[in-house]
Amino acid sequence: MHAGFIFLAVIIGSILFHIFTPWWWTDIASNWGAMDDTINLTFWIGGGVFILVCLFMVYCTFKFSYKEGRNVEYKPEDHKLEKILTVATTLGVAALLAPGLIVWNEFINTPKNALNIEVMAWQWGWQYRLPGEDGKLGTAQVGKITDENPFGINLDDPNGKDDVLVQSDELHLKTNRPVQILLRSVDVLHNFYVPQFRSKMDAIPGIITYYWFEPNKVGEYEVLCAEYCGVGHYGMRGKVVVENEQNYENWLEEQETFSSLIAKQKKIEFKTTKIAKNDN
Amino acid sequence: MSDHTLDKLPGGYKGMATDMSSDQTAFKGVQWGKAMMWIFLLSDTFIFSCFLISYMKGRASTVVDWPNPSEVFALHVGGVPVPLLLIAIMTFVLITSSGTMALAVKYGYERNRKKCAWLILATAIGGLTFVGMQVFEWSKLIHEGVRPWENPFGAKQFGSFFFMITGFHGTHVSIGVIFLFIFARKTFRGDFDNGKRGFFTTMKSDYVAIEILGLYWHFVDLVWVFIFAFFYLW
Amino acid sequence: MSDDHKENITPLEAQSSESTTESGGSIKDIDYVRPAEVADQDLYHGHSFITKWIFCQDAKVIGVQYFLTAVFTGIVGLILSWLMRMQLGFPELVPFITAEHYYQFVTMHGMIMVVYFLTALFLGGFGNYLIPLMVGARDMVFPYVNMVSFWMFFVAVCVLMASFFVPGGPTGSGWTLYPPQAILEGTPGSGLGIILMLVSLCLFVIGFTMGGLNYLITVLQARTRGMTLMRMPLSVWGIITATALAMLAFPALLVSCIMMTLDKVLETSFFMPTILQAGEVLDYGGGSPILFQHLFWFFGHPEVYIVALPAFGIVSDLISVHARKNIFGYRMMVWAIVGIGALSFFVWAHHMYVSGMSPWFGFFFATTTLIIAVPTALKVYNWVITLWKANIRMNTIMLFTLGFIVTFVNGGITGIFLGNVAVDVPLSDTYFVIAHFHMVMGIAPLMVIMGAVYHWFPLVTGRMLSEKLGKWHFWFTFLGAYSIYFPMHYLGFIGVPRRYFEMYDSPYVTSAVGLNEFITVAALIVGLSQFIFIYNIVVSLRMGKPAGRNPWKANSLEWLTPELPPAHGNWGDKLPVVYRWPYDFNVPGAKEDYITQTTPPSEVLGAEVEKT
């Protein structure tokens, strides 16, 4: 059987697989549909090139299979053809690059009204911090992290007092409100990734990185760490719950602020000292 | 494009392209060892560039104050701190040794065996002096508490980059010094005149070997100029 | 001397013949080649078993040594991949594989395959054997240094393999060795394992610098008479450009390995910021993990072209010989190889789009990455245009080159997805990336390697490999590998991250279990089918059909030595003289469908050859 048939089957099989695949994107739940659109454009152009080149190749294997005495073309160069191909490829590449860069430009410029949320990554879990009433996150340092101060917030910084601390790995967000994720790591590289939101960025110890998105579909989504961080990497999961305003406010009410955490610890300290004194 | 074209090259880029792509050799009249040394030095340049760029990155983004090189590298002469004195002397010695090396190459090609050999020896001694002073500087800083992992003057990375970069450079100088002494002996013995076979090759010795070693030595000197500028003067 | 000797070497006497051509010019004129510029090379001849086969300075022996050592490491890498796929497809069958083991397998598989298998095979294996032959030299310019370079590589492999046996085992940091995790607890092998890996890489770099100098100088300065740069086979162009890349890219790897070793051993903080681990703040501080990434990928991206460019060059030669047609657009192919090589130094941070580096870099690197797609695409067009109006022999070698084209175009296109920065954001660090690089760097170059072995086996051993077994080997390998990696892209689309020990069964996304099982089964079948190849080689060594002279009717010099397989010194008494490029196939007016490079114009007067 002519090998060309099998190659043809591979190409057709690839196209069919693509059309009928059950493994496709998660339903998008954020504003980054433009990324999906650019991927689709790349499929059309890139996929088109793949199919054309491979079909041409298969055609040649059929039409020009070995025959003694065949009239073979001896033409080392064809400047005109090469020029046409160069121009066409450059145009195709530009057609892909332009939308890609436009979307990237949107991605790196966070809208002014985005809510800043600090996502703190550690081996192997997530914690979150919201800015509270004043809209500002207090400064923090890894060196200041203790059991009493799990986020390492500077005690002198007034902005930090009302920060909302979420020590579980479940973060709630309000629909249709852009958020800027400020990533922070206390140990190694991590990456806060929710497939449905499309966006991601590494968390680097020593600096704060960022990305933004606007969740626009109510639901529960799994967080996956997307930068290898040791043996617990695959188990470093979290959850993002996107809900309407009412439910979000309810959740926010239940969370602890930094000042209430400090107060709670002072009370425990006082009680402990009192008991110790009474024992004496 | 027949092979006669090399007899009468066209001008400009076309001529250059024809010459470079011509048969047998791309670089006419260049010995294999010399071409090899140039390419090796290009690779080595990239190594030192990576070191220096990493250093500049580390220094530019330091959160802790970087120590002041003029103070750290000062020598106390008669109770007066003279900034960068030792480094200045080291630089002078190394640059002079490059000069003696260049002269050695010249006399080598003129087949003036005695002068060539003495100049190679002078270069070797210059190199040895440089290494000695570098060792002295290292021991002085270690005595003052500078370590690869921390130092009392400022940012941790100061000591790390200092020891790593000067260590790498010093190793290069030391290897050069060893070869210089070997070549001085070979020249005195007349090996380059006789065409005695080299130790690692089947090729006959020739004075071009001294030029090749000279290339290496000038490279080592040039790297020092950059280290001097970026580490000590900045 | 027999008559067929005339085909290889034109004695000087023939050049001074007084006979004239039809057009009135003398034979001497049209057969003119410039005289020799340098004296013939004086080689060291080994006489004992050790100096002829162990510490041998003959580049051909060294090439085979590199080849065998690289293949050995490749087999280790292959077995590691089976273990990884078992864990991913049928974890219940391999309860002894822990997460630590899995990450160690992942790391060693990656590093072995990229560096110790592919790079060593193309540059050390094919480079050493083919370069002197193809340019008409007797050996490399520094045979002693060449020999030392192999033994450095050998020691580097030993050090790497030793890391399997040290306490803590080999490093499990991923082949990219990112700090801070690579040297901290929480990552397997963060003790001796990572140190041995770094030391092994340093030794590898030193060895390949020695080898690389040899390959470059031999091609630049030791070609035979008449062998201009534009008459060299594309195999040489590919290997030599890759070598130039290696000379300039390995320094960054060396520097990053040295700095990471110091971070581990002396507790310096080049890459280590303030770190809190197990409730304690470690002694590090002030370092930058991103600096490592820049250094690593400044090496890492040229590295993948170091693997790809020799494949590009070799496949061009395989296509033209077996399609009996000149490679289309030779000059453009040369410029494309050189251009891709040069551009490859300006794209590295496309591996770092989501690394947290300054976002403005994204614009620059996306642009350069997509620009580099253009010369690459031109090469693809030229390969398929070469098949147009050719005379294609559908033998095993041609099948492998067709397999290369399919897999390379597929892998190259998915590279465009990832290179376009905004598209990389959802796809980065998912199985899409794994599928992409395996297709374009694993399967495609592997197709070329296998095709090249079938092609040059007759030269090296004097015997042919079995065509029947070859075809079975090809179809199993190509169809199997394509079935592994094409569907794998879709795992990336559903969001499955890479370097996951256990695939989750998440209620939020489509299950990947079935696909993983399928891929694992395909991988095991492809792995096992390589035994067909090994069997073919072992049996054909003894009982293969004798190859005779130039069985493929090729034009390039390696097939034209006086003795086949070529003896030490390659050319006997007289170096060859070259009159044309290696692609004069089916020249109108010529008697045969090929004209070797050493055939003087006076012997093919009727042929309408294009002057090269």
Short mmCIF file of C-alpha atoms in Angstrom, two decimals, chain C residues 116 295 308 442 517:
data_model
loop_
_atom_site.label_atom_id
_atom_site.label_comp_id
_atom_site.label_asym_id
_atom_site.label_seq_id
_atom_site.Cartn_x
_atom_site.Cartn_y
_atom_site.Cartn_z
CA TYR C 116 23.30 14.18 26.84
CA LEU C 295 20.91 33.01 32.24
CA ALA C 308 17.23 21.43 15.49
CA GLY C 442 11.82 14.99 20.39
CA GLU C 517 -4.22 5.78 29.54
#
